[in-house]
Amino acid sequence: MAIMAVIGMVSAQIAPVAISKSPGVQVQIPQVPTLQSIHTASISQDITATRVRRFLAEDGSVVAVRELFETNGVLPIPSRDVAFLGVEGEPSGSTLWQKWAQTYQRFEVLLANSGVFCIRDLGRAQQNYTLHDFGAVVRAGRAARRLVVFPNVFDRAFWVVDVDSQTNALLYSAEFDSQLRLLSEVEVVSFQPSARLLPLQAGSFYVDFASACPNMVNQVGLINPDITLATSYAMDSVEIRDDALSGLQAMVASYSDGVDQILVVQMPGTSDWLAGLPGTSKGGQAMGRRYRDPTMSVHMFWEGGVTFHVAGGGAQVCLEPLAKRIYLQALNTP
């Protein structure tokens, strides 16, 4: 009962757009979405949407970034891509506009896969989360259902989502930590089912590290990450992406508990960006945090000619010790 009270309080903070009806008019109540129906929709249809993603800055201010989102659900493994459109209230080319344009360029893969509710593995999602219905709303001019997705353990985020009644696509997503702090908010403002506007990203998917590694042009220094510290997480897929700007390849390993996600990115053939820092110039090693906000944390290190990114949600308790474990694994790999 305490959990339901918390969920109800948080859901009430997000002002719903109610569905009105005239007296005497019978309104058909749509079937309540389930984890299975949401997952089925995400892997069976293409969707293009304009979204507003709100980031909470360290000083408490909110930055609203408009982005173009595409999901290619018809691929063997669904692909999700985002493109920066602008910052709400900022002229094109301003300092803040340029900052977020660069952030999207550098972390496109991570932003496309973080800060928004997504069912990555149905079986693990059903095992690790429960879903609660909070009634009908309108979002982006479409009838939707408000749902709260709550984890069975309290070391990760829970979600308030609005799901399109017609397609079961996600129209709104708000992420909260166990202290009821809002970590991320993504709102669809324009929605097009079965549309494709973004160019498809060059990438190939594999079921595990062993099958992906032989397809990397440069395999020196690559490791099969040890994620045993992240209990209830398992591998979803490994993607090899080609960076058109640098000409380098990146191996992106995705792990999840069914909803929450951890990404380990390895880019071989890169230089040590930490080499000039104190403590590293004489052969020492260091691990840095390249990006951090309530939505996403990215730990970065370099070893054996490979740049590593270990990324996850802002509410994940295990991310920093996991990054240290993978760092030690890379240091001890011949």
mmCIF file of C-alpha atoms in Angstrom:
data_model
loop_
_atom_site.group_PDB
_atom_site.id
_atom_site.type_symbol
_atom_site.label_atom_id
_atom_site.label_comp_id
_atom_site.label_asym_id
_atom_site.label_seq_id
_atom_site.Cartn_x
_atom_site.Cartn_y
_atom_site.Cartn_z
ATOM 1 C CA MET A 1 0.000 0.000 0.000
ATOM 2 C CA ALA A 2 2.908 2.365 0.740
ATOM 3 C CA ILE A 3 4.301 1.816 -2.754
ATOM 4 C CA MET A 4 0.919 2.603 -4.320
ATOM 5 C CA ALA A 5 0.673 5.810 -2.277
ATOM 6 C CA VAL A 6 4.095 6.928 -3.505
ATOM 7 C CA ILE A 7 3.205 6.097 -7.096
ATOM 8 C CA GLY A 8 -0.078 7.985 -6.831
ATOM 9 C CA MET A 9 1.623 11.053 -5.376
ATOM 10 C CA VAL A 10 4.244 11.193 -8.133
ATOM 11 C CA SER A 11 1.735 10.566 -10.910
ATOM 12 C CA ALA A 12 -0.454 13.372 -9.563
ATOM 13 C CA GLN A 13 2.470 15.808 -9.908
ATOM 14 C CA ILE A 14 2.406 15.328 -13.683
ATOM 15 C CA ALA A 15 -0.623 17.239 -14.846
ATOM 16 C CA PRO A 16 -2.670 14.956 -17.100
ATOM 17 C CA VAL A 17 -4.715 16.238 -20.007
ATOM 18 C CA ALA A 18 -8.085 14.728 -19.292
ATOM 19 C CA ILE A 19 -10.347 13.174 -21.901
ATOM 20 C CA SER A 20 -13.694 14.972 -21.833
ATOM 21 C CA LYS A 21 -17.025 13.576 -22.942
ATOM 22 C CA SER A 22 -20.440 15.076 -23.553
ATOM 23 C CA PRO A 23 -23.391 14.019 -21.364
ATOM 24 C CA GLY A 24 -25.055 10.920 -22.709
ATOM 25 C CA VAL A 25 -22.163 10.056 -25.018
ATOM 26 C CA GLN A 26 -20.802 6.576 -24.436
ATOM 27 C CA VAL A 27 -17.007 6.505 -24.572
ATOM 28 C CA GLN A 28 -15.268 3.234 -25.329
ATOM 29 C CA ILE A 29 -12.494 2.667 -22.805
ATOM 30 C CA PRO A 30 -9.401 1.335 -24.560
ATOM 31 C CA GLN A 31 -7.687 -1.774 -23.286
ATOM 32 C CA VAL A 32 -5.010 -1.030 -20.710
ATOM 33 C CA PRO A 33 -1.522 -1.558 -22.176
ATOM 34 C CA THR A 34 0.699 -4.244 -20.698
ATOM 35 C CA LEU A 35 4.461 -4.665 -20.690
ATOM 36 C CA GLN A 36 3.976 -7.244 -23.426
ATOM 37 C CA SER A 37 1.834 -5.005 -25.655
ATOM 38 C CA ILE A 38 4.254 -2.071 -25.257
ATOM 39 C CA HIS A 39 7.176 -4.315 -26.128
ATOM 40 C CA THR A 40 5.386 -5.831 -29.125
ATOM 41 C CA ALA A 41 4.616 -2.361 -30.471
ATOM 42 C CA SER A 42 8.240 -1.244 -30.148
ATOM 43 C CA ILE A 43 9.552 -4.141 -32.245
ATOM 44 C CA SER A 44 6.825 -4.234 -34.884
ATOM 45 C CA GLN A 45 6.491 -0.667 -36.184
ATOM 46 C CA ASP A 46 8.520 2.306 -37.387
ATOM 47 C CA ILE A 47 7.891 5.595 -35.605
ATOM 48 C CA THR A 48 9.188 9.118 -36.102
ATOM 49 C CA ALA A 49 8.459 11.740 -33.452
ATOM 50 C CA THR A 50 9.503 15.229 -32.474
ATOM 51 C CA ARG A 51 10.263 15.181 -28.765
ATOM 52 C CA VAL A 52 11.190 17.671 -26.067
ATOM 53 C CA ARG A 53 13.772 16.253 -23.674
ATOM 54 C CA ARG A 54 14.214 18.191 -20.425
ATOM 55 C CA PHE A 55 17.573 18.096 -18.653
ATOM 56 C CA LEU A 56 18.008 19.161 -15.035
ATOM 57 C CA ALA A 57 21.191 21.248 -14.632
ATOM 58 C CA GLU A 58 23.339 21.275 -11.495
ATOM 59 C CA ASP A 59 22.028 24.712 -10.527
ATOM 60 C CA GLY A 60 18.446 23.398 -10.592
ATOM 61 C CA SER A 61 17.497 25.015 -13.887
ATOM 62 C CA VAL A 62 15.830 23.032 -16.660
ATOM 63 C CA VAL A 63 17.064 22.954 -20.262
ATOM 64 C CA ALA A 64 14.506 21.786 -22.842
ATOM 65 C CA VAL A 65 16.050 20.306 -25.998
ATOM 66 C CA ARG A 66 13.963 19.527 -29.062
ATOM 67 C CA GLU A 67 15.023 16.358 -30.890
ATOM 68 C CA LEU A 68 13.936 14.195 -33.794
ATOM 69 C CA PHE A 69 13.517 10.564 -32.760
ATOM 70 C CA GLU A 70 13.214 7.506 -34.958
ATOM 71 C CA THR A 71 12.799 3.863 -34.091
ATOM 72 C CA ASN A 72 13.152 1.212 -36.767
ATOM 73 C CA GLY A 73 11.130 -1.585 -35.239
ATOM 74 C CA VAL A 74 11.111 -3.707 -38.369
ATOM 75 C CA LEU A 75 14.843 -4.451 -38.174
ATOM 76 C CA PRO A 76 16.003 -7.790 -36.693
ATOM 77 C CA ILE A 77 17.111 -5.819 -33.623
ATOM 78 C CA PRO A 78 15.211 -2.503 -33.259
ATOM 79 C CA SER A 79 17.345 0.589 -33.828
ATOM 80 C CA ARG A 80 16.771 3.931 -32.094
ATOM 81 C CA ASP A 81 18.294 7.192 -33.303
ATOM 82 C CA VAL A 82 18.031 10.831 -32.255
ATOM 83 C CA ALA A 83 19.020 14.082 -33.962
ATOM 84 C CA PHE A 84 19.392 17.481 -32.305
ATOM 85 C CA LEU A 85 16.880 20.113 -33.488
ATOM 86 C CA GLY A 86 17.430 22.980 -31.074
ATOM 87 C CA VAL A 87 17.107 24.359 -27.542
ATOM 88 C CA GLU A 88 13.741 25.774 -26.528
ATOM 89 C CA GLY A 89 13.926 29.569 -26.204
ATOM 90 C CA GLU A 90 17.478 29.769 -27.615
ATOM 91 C CA PRO A 91 18.426 31.198 -31.019
ATOM 92 C CA SER A 92 20.279 28.901 -33.390
ATOM 93 C CA GLY A 93 24.028 29.182 -32.891
ATOM 94 C CA SER A 94 23.963 30.595 -29.359
ATOM 95 C CA THR A 95 26.482 29.319 -26.807
ATOM 96 C CA LEU A 96 23.916 27.076 -25.125
ATOM 97 C CA TRP A 97 22.614 25.895 -28.507
ATOM 98 C CA GLN A 98 26.138 24.924 -29.601
ATOM 99 C CA LYS A 99 26.822 23.153 -26.306
ATOM 100 C CA TRP A 100 23.823 20.852 -26.703
ATOM 101 C CA ALA A 101 24.428 20.330 -30.415
ATOM 102 C CA GLN A 102 27.919 19.060 -29.539
ATOM 103 C CA THR A 103 26.541 16.916 -26.700
ATOM 104 C CA TYR A 104 24.145 15.180 -29.091
ATOM 105 C CA GLN A 105 26.911 14.685 -31.651
ATOM 106 C CA ARG A 106 29.273 13.102 -29.118
ATOM 107 C CA PHE A 107 26.743 11.001 -27.231
ATOM 108 C CA GLU A 108 24.156 10.220 -29.912
ATOM 109 C CA VAL A 109 24.211 6.465 -29.255
ATOM 110 C CA LEU A 110 23.877 6.965 -25.491
ATOM 111 C CA LEU A 111 21.115 9.576 -25.720
ATOM 112 C CA ALA A 112 19.115 7.414 -28.118
ATOM 113 C CA ASN A 113 19.121 4.658 -25.512
ATOM 114 C CA SER A 114 18.859 6.498 -22.188
ATOM 115 C CA GLY A 115 16.509 8.752 -20.279
ATOM 116 C CA VAL A 116 13.384 7.251 -21.867
ATOM 117 C CA PHE A 117 11.401 4.214 -20.772
ATOM 118 C CA CYS A 118 12.004 1.235 -23.034
ATOM 119 C CA ILE A 119 11.375 -2.501 -22.701
ATOM 120 C CA ARG A 120 14.594 -4.074 -23.878
ATOM 121 C CA ASP A 121 13.871 -7.657 -22.815
ATOM 122 C CA LEU A 122 10.286 -8.675 -22.073
ATOM 123 C CA GLY A 123 11.061 -11.637 -19.828
ATOM 124 C CA ARG A 124 13.455 -9.716 -17.581
ATOM 125 C CA ALA A 125 11.113 -6.695 -17.546
ATOM 126 C CA GLN A 126 8.211 -8.840 -16.340
ATOM 127 C CA GLN A 127 10.460 -10.379 -13.699
ATOM 128 C CA ASN A 128 11.920 -7.100 -12.407
ATOM 129 C CA TYR A 129 9.042 -4.588 -12.791
ATOM 130 C CA THR A 130 5.327 -4.213 -12.091
ATOM 131 C CA LEU A 131 2.921 -1.973 -14.020
ATOM 132 C CA HIS A 132 0.096 0.143 -12.542
ATOM 133 C CA ASP A 133 -2.663 1.866 -14.546
ATOM 134 C CA PHE A 134 -3.649 5.462 -13.660
ATOM 135 C CA GLY A 135 -6.293 6.106 -16.285
ATOM 136 C CA ALA A 136 -6.882 7.909 -19.568
ATOM 137 C CA VAL A 137 -5.080 11.100 -20.662
ATOM 138 C CA VAL A 138 -4.413 12.997 -23.895
ATOM 139 C CA ARG A 139 -0.842 13.474 -25.081
ATOM 140 C CA ALA A 140 0.287 15.075 -28.373
ATOM 141 C CA GLY A 141 -3.392 15.310 -29.321
ATOM 142 C CA ARG A 142 -3.831 11.534 -29.011
ATOM 143 C CA ALA A 143 -5.737 9.354 -26.538
ATOM 144 C CA ALA A 144 -3.330 7.634 -24.167
ATOM 145 C CA ARG A 145 -3.130 5.694 -20.894
ATOM 146 C CA ARG A 146 -1.020 6.806 -17.938
ATOM 147 C CA LEU A 147 1.015 3.995 -16.384
ATOM 148 C CA VAL A 148 3.596 3.727 -13.630
ATOM 149 C CA VAL A 149 6.324 1.110 -14.011
ATOM 150 C CA PHE A 150 7.877 0.260 -10.647
ATOM 151 C CA PRO A 151 11.023 -1.849 -10.035
ATOM 152 C CA ASN A 152 11.008 -4.751 -7.601
ATOM 153 C CA VAL A 153 14.298 -3.489 -6.110
ATOM 154 C CA PHE A 154 15.038 0.072 -5.075
ATOM 155 C CA ASP A 155 18.518 0.648 -6.548
ATOM 156 C CA ARG A 156 17.196 1.902 -9.889
ATOM 157 C CA ALA A 157 14.627 4.257 -11.381
ATOM 158 C CA PHE A 158 10.870 3.974 -11.701
ATOM 159 C CA TRP A 159 8.844 5.490 -14.527
ATOM 160 C CA VAL A 160 5.635 7.397 -15.212
ATOM 161 C CA VAL A 161 4.657 6.934 -18.861
ATOM 162 C CA ASP A 162 1.832 7.857 -21.229
ATOM 163 C CA VAL A 163 1.198 5.156 -23.839
ATOM 164 C CA ASP A 164 -0.682 5.811 -27.086
ATOM 165 C CA SER A 165 -3.997 3.945 -27.009
ATOM 166 C CA GLN A 166 -3.980 3.217 -30.742
ATOM 167 C CA THR A 167 -0.405 2.075 -31.311
ATOM 168 C CA ASN A 168 0.948 1.407 -27.773
ATOM 169 C CA ALA A 169 3.827 3.751 -28.628
ATOM 170 C CA LEU A 170 5.394 5.849 -25.871
ATOM 171 C CA LEU A 171 4.231 9.493 -25.873
ATOM 172 C CA TYR A 172 5.642 10.630 -22.522
ATOM 173 C CA SER A 173 8.271 9.319 -20.125
ATOM 174 C CA ALA A 174 9.332 10.625 -16.701
ATOM 175 C CA GLU A 175 12.080 8.919 -14.706
ATOM 176 C CA PHE A 176 12.315 9.161 -10.892
ATOM 177 C CA ASP A 177 14.874 7.826 -8.430
ATOM 178 C CA SER A 178 14.065 6.140 -5.109
ATOM 179 C CA GLN A 179 14.011 9.568 -3.400
ATOM 180 C CA LEU A 180 11.205 10.709 -5.753
ATOM 181 C CA ARG A 181 13.506 13.121 -7.570
ATOM 182 C CA LEU A 182 12.725 13.712 -11.237
ATOM 183 C CA LEU A 183 15.728 12.549 -13.286
ATOM 184 C CA SER A 184 14.487 12.882 -16.848
ATOM 185 C CA GLU A 185 11.422 13.890 -18.810
ATOM 186 C CA VAL A 186 10.792 13.280 -22.504
ATOM 187 C CA GLU A 187 7.560 14.472 -24.123
ATOM 188 C CA VAL A 188 6.368 13.705 -27.647
ATOM 189 C CA VAL A 189 4.925 16.816 -29.296
ATOM 190 C CA SER A 190 4.527 15.438 -32.827
ATOM 191 C CA PHE A 191 3.944 11.796 -33.696
ATOM 192 C CA GLN A 192 4.004 9.926 -37.012
ATOM 193 C CA PRO A 193 3.411 6.164 -37.038
ATOM 194 C CA SER A 194 5.242 4.203 -39.728
ATOM 195 C CA ALA A 195 7.386 7.126 -40.886
ATOM 196 C CA ARG A 196 11.092 7.361 -41.574
ATOM 197 C CA LEU A 197 12.893 10.706 -41.699
ATOM 198 C CA LEU A 198 16.355 10.071 -40.244
ATOM 199 C CA PRO A 199 19.043 8.283 -42.262
ATOM 200 C CA LEU A 200 19.676 4.763 -41.038
ATOM 201 C CA GLN A 201 22.842 4.509 -38.965
ATOM 202 C CA ALA A 202 25.524 2.148 -40.194
ATOM 203 C CA GLY A 203 25.676 -0.698 -37.722
ATOM 204 C CA SER A 204 25.596 -4.470 -37.386
ATOM 205 C CA PHE A 205 24.144 -6.414 -34.447
ATOM 206 C CA TYR A 206 25.413 -9.596 -32.799
ATOM 207 C CA VAL A 207 24.178 -11.751 -29.951
ATOM 208 C CA ASP A 208 27.374 -11.624 -27.877
ATOM 209 C CA PHE A 209 30.986 -10.444 -27.690
ATOM 210 C CA ALA A 210 32.418 -13.630 -29.216
ATOM 211 C CA SER A 211 30.398 -13.268 -32.413
ATOM 212 C CA ALA A 212 30.981 -9.524 -32.706
ATOM 213 C CA CYS A 213 34.730 -9.354 -32.059
ATOM 214 C CA PRO A 214 35.892 -11.061 -35.314
ATOM 215 C CA ASN A 215 33.997 -8.377 -37.265
ATOM 216 C CA MET A 216 36.030 -5.534 -35.795
ATOM 217 C CA VAL A 217 38.813 -4.330 -38.091
ATOM 218 C CA ASN A 218 41.037 -3.617 -35.072
ATOM 219 C CA GLN A 219 40.625 -6.167 -32.264
ATOM 220 C CA VAL A 220 43.677 -5.211 -30.187
ATOM 221 C CA GLY A 221 42.798 -4.409 -26.574
ATOM 222 C CA LEU A 222 39.114 -5.364 -26.757
ATOM 223 C CA ILE A 223 37.646 -7.181 -23.741
ATOM 224 C CA ASN A 224 34.469 -9.058 -22.947
ATOM 225 C CA PRO A 225 33.168 -6.837 -20.101
ATOM 226 C CA ASP A 226 32.565 -8.449 -16.725
ATOM 227 C CA ILE A 227 29.221 -7.087 -15.477
ATOM 228 C CA THR A 228 28.621 -9.538 -12.626
ATOM 229 C CA LEU A 229 28.399 -6.593 -10.208
ATOM 230 C CA ALA A 230 25.209 -5.508 -11.983
ATOM 231 C CA THR A 231 22.874 -8.130 -10.583
ATOM 232 C CA SER A 232 19.715 -8.900 -12.611
ATOM 233 C CA TYR A 233 21.313 -7.390 -15.766
ATOM 234 C CA ALA A 234 22.114 -9.517 -18.808
ATOM 235 C CA MET A 235 23.314 -8.878 -22.356
ATOM 236 C CA ASP A 236 20.792 -7.712 -24.921
ATOM 237 C CA SER A 237 23.050 -7.316 -27.957
ATOM 238 C CA VAL A 238 26.393 -6.093 -29.269
ATOM 239 C CA GLU A 239 26.448 -3.517 -32.053
ATOM 240 C CA ILE A 240 29.364 -2.522 -34.259
ATOM 241 C CA ARG A 241 28.999 1.049 -35.468
ATOM 242 C CA ASP A 242 31.146 2.872 -38.034
ATOM 243 C CA ASP A 243 31.987 6.504 -37.258
ATOM 244 C CA ALA A 244 31.882 8.352 -40.573
ATOM 245 C CA LEU A 245 33.860 11.319 -39.168
ATOM 246 C CA SER A 246 36.814 9.490 -37.608
ATOM 247 C CA GLY A 247 36.747 6.338 -39.713
ATOM 248 C CA LEU A 248 36.916 4.269 -36.519
ATOM 249 C CA GLN A 249 34.670 1.452 -35.349
ATOM 250 C CA ALA A 250 32.923 1.271 -31.991
ATOM 251 C CA MET A 251 31.695 -1.872 -30.271
ATOM 252 C CA VAL A 252 28.585 -1.087 -28.198
ATOM 253 C CA ALA A 253 27.537 -3.794 -25.737
ATOM 254 C CA SER A 254 24.045 -3.327 -24.291
ATOM 255 C CA TYR A 255 22.954 -4.902 -20.988
ATOM 256 C CA SER A 256 19.627 -4.497 -19.209
ATOM 257 C CA ASP A 257 17.307 -5.779 -16.504
ATOM 258 C CA GLY A 258 14.581 -5.657 -19.120
ATOM 259 C CA VAL A 259 14.105 -1.874 -18.817
ATOM 260 C CA ASP A 260 17.102 -0.164 -17.213
ATOM 261 C CA GLN A 261 20.205 -0.216 -19.411
ATOM 262 C CA ILE A 262 23.989 -0.187 -19.132
ATOM 263 C CA LEU A 263 26.165 0.426 -22.204
ATOM 264 C CA VAL A 264 29.845 -0.458 -22.555
ATOM 265 C CA VAL A 265 31.414 1.218 -25.594
ATOM 266 C CA GLN A 266 34.901 0.242 -26.831
ATOM 267 C CA MET A 267 36.713 2.217 -29.555
ATOM 268 C CA PRO A 268 40.063 0.642 -30.526
ATOM 269 C CA GLY A 269 42.810 2.575 -32.269
ATOM 270 C CA THR A 270 42.346 5.756 -30.221
ATOM 271 C CA SER A 271 44.853 7.900 -28.321
ATOM 272 C CA ASP A 272 45.024 8.304 -24.538
ATOM 273 C CA TRP A 273 43.139 11.533 -23.818
ATOM 274 C CA LEU A 274 44.153 11.296 -20.126
ATOM 275 C CA ALA A 275 47.898 11.027 -20.801
ATOM 276 C CA GLY A 276 48.640 14.659 -19.945
ATOM 277 C CA LEU A 277 46.828 14.675 -16.605
ATOM 278 C CA PRO A 278 48.765 14.656 -13.288
ATOM 279 C CA GLY A 279 49.393 11.101 -12.141
ATOM 280 C CA THR A 280 49.296 9.652 -15.652
ATOM 281 C CA SER A 281 52.372 11.220 -17.288
ATOM 282 C CA LYS A 282 54.703 8.691 -15.639
ATOM 283 C CA GLY A 283 52.844 5.572 -16.556
ATOM 284 C CA GLY A 284 49.950 5.885 -14.127
ATOM 285 C CA GLN A 285 46.331 5.266 -15.028
ATOM 286 C CA ALA A 286 43.168 7.255 -14.437
ATOM 287 C CA MET A 287 39.434 6.941 -14.957
ATOM 288 C CA GLY A 288 37.405 10.045 -15.688
ATOM 289 C CA ARG A 289 33.727 10.947 -15.713
ATOM 290 C CA ARG A 290 33.206 12.580 -19.069
ATOM 291 C CA TYR A 291 29.510 13.358 -18.730
ATOM 292 C CA ARG A 292 27.097 13.486 -15.828
ATOM 293 C CA ASP A 293 23.532 14.668 -15.333
ATOM 294 C CA PRO A 294 20.548 13.175 -13.484
ATOM 295 C CA THR A 295 19.643 11.255 -16.651
ATOM 296 C CA MET A 296 22.942 9.696 -17.585
ATOM 297 C CA SER A 297 26.440 9.103 -16.249
ATOM 298 C CA VAL A 298 29.375 8.211 -18.503
ATOM 299 C CA HIS A 299 32.658 6.914 -17.055
ATOM 300 C CA MET A 300 35.593 6.974 -19.459
ATOM 301 C CA PHE A 301 39.078 5.484 -19.468
ATOM 302 C CA TRP A 302 41.750 4.457 -21.947
ATOM 303 C CA GLU A 303 43.849 1.293 -21.931
ATOM 304 C CA GLY A 304 45.756 -0.698 -24.536
ATOM 305 C CA GLY A 305 44.828 1.595 -27.414
ATOM 306 C CA VAL A 306 41.102 1.390 -26.608
ATOM 307 C CA THR A 307 38.834 4.170 -25.325
ATOM 308 C CA PHE A 308 36.098 2.837 -23.034
ATOM 309 C CA HIS A 309 32.758 4.414 -22.117
ATOM 310 C CA VAL A 310 30.697 2.795 -19.346
ATOM 311 C CA ALA A 311 27.316 4.515 -19.335
ATOM 312 C CA GLY A 312 24.041 4.145 -17.482
ATOM 313 C CA GLY A 313 21.156 6.009 -15.889
ATOM 314 C CA GLY A 314 21.579 8.614 -13.182
ATOM 315 C CA ALA A 315 19.765 6.445 -10.623
ATOM 316 C CA GLN A 316 21.995 3.389 -11.009
ATOM 317 C CA VAL A 317 23.865 2.654 -7.790
ATOM 318 C CA CYS A 318 26.119 0.013 -9.341
ATOM 319 C CA LEU A 319 27.497 2.026 -12.265
ATOM 320 C CA GLU A 320 30.657 3.486 -10.698
ATOM 321 C CA PRO A 321 31.892 0.234 -9.089
ATOM 322 C CA LEU A 322 31.051 -1.556 -12.336
ATOM 323 C CA ALA A 323 33.143 0.930 -14.344
ATOM 324 C CA LYS A 324 36.051 0.379 -11.936
ATOM 325 C CA ARG A 325 35.695 -3.399 -12.324
ATOM 326 C CA ILE A 326 35.814 -3.156 -16.121
ATOM 327 C CA TYR A 327 38.787 -0.770 -15.871
ATOM 328 C CA LEU A 328 40.736 -3.281 -13.783
ATOM 329 C CA GLN A 329 39.738 -6.020 -16.221
ATOM 330 C CA ALA A 330 41.191 -3.991 -19.107
ATOM 331 C CA LEU A 331 44.399 -3.280 -17.147
ATOM 332 C CA ASN A 332 44.910 -6.996 -16.455
ATOM 333 C CA THR A 333 44.173 -8.189 -19.986
ATOM 334 C CA PRO A 334 47.368 -9.142 -21.878
#
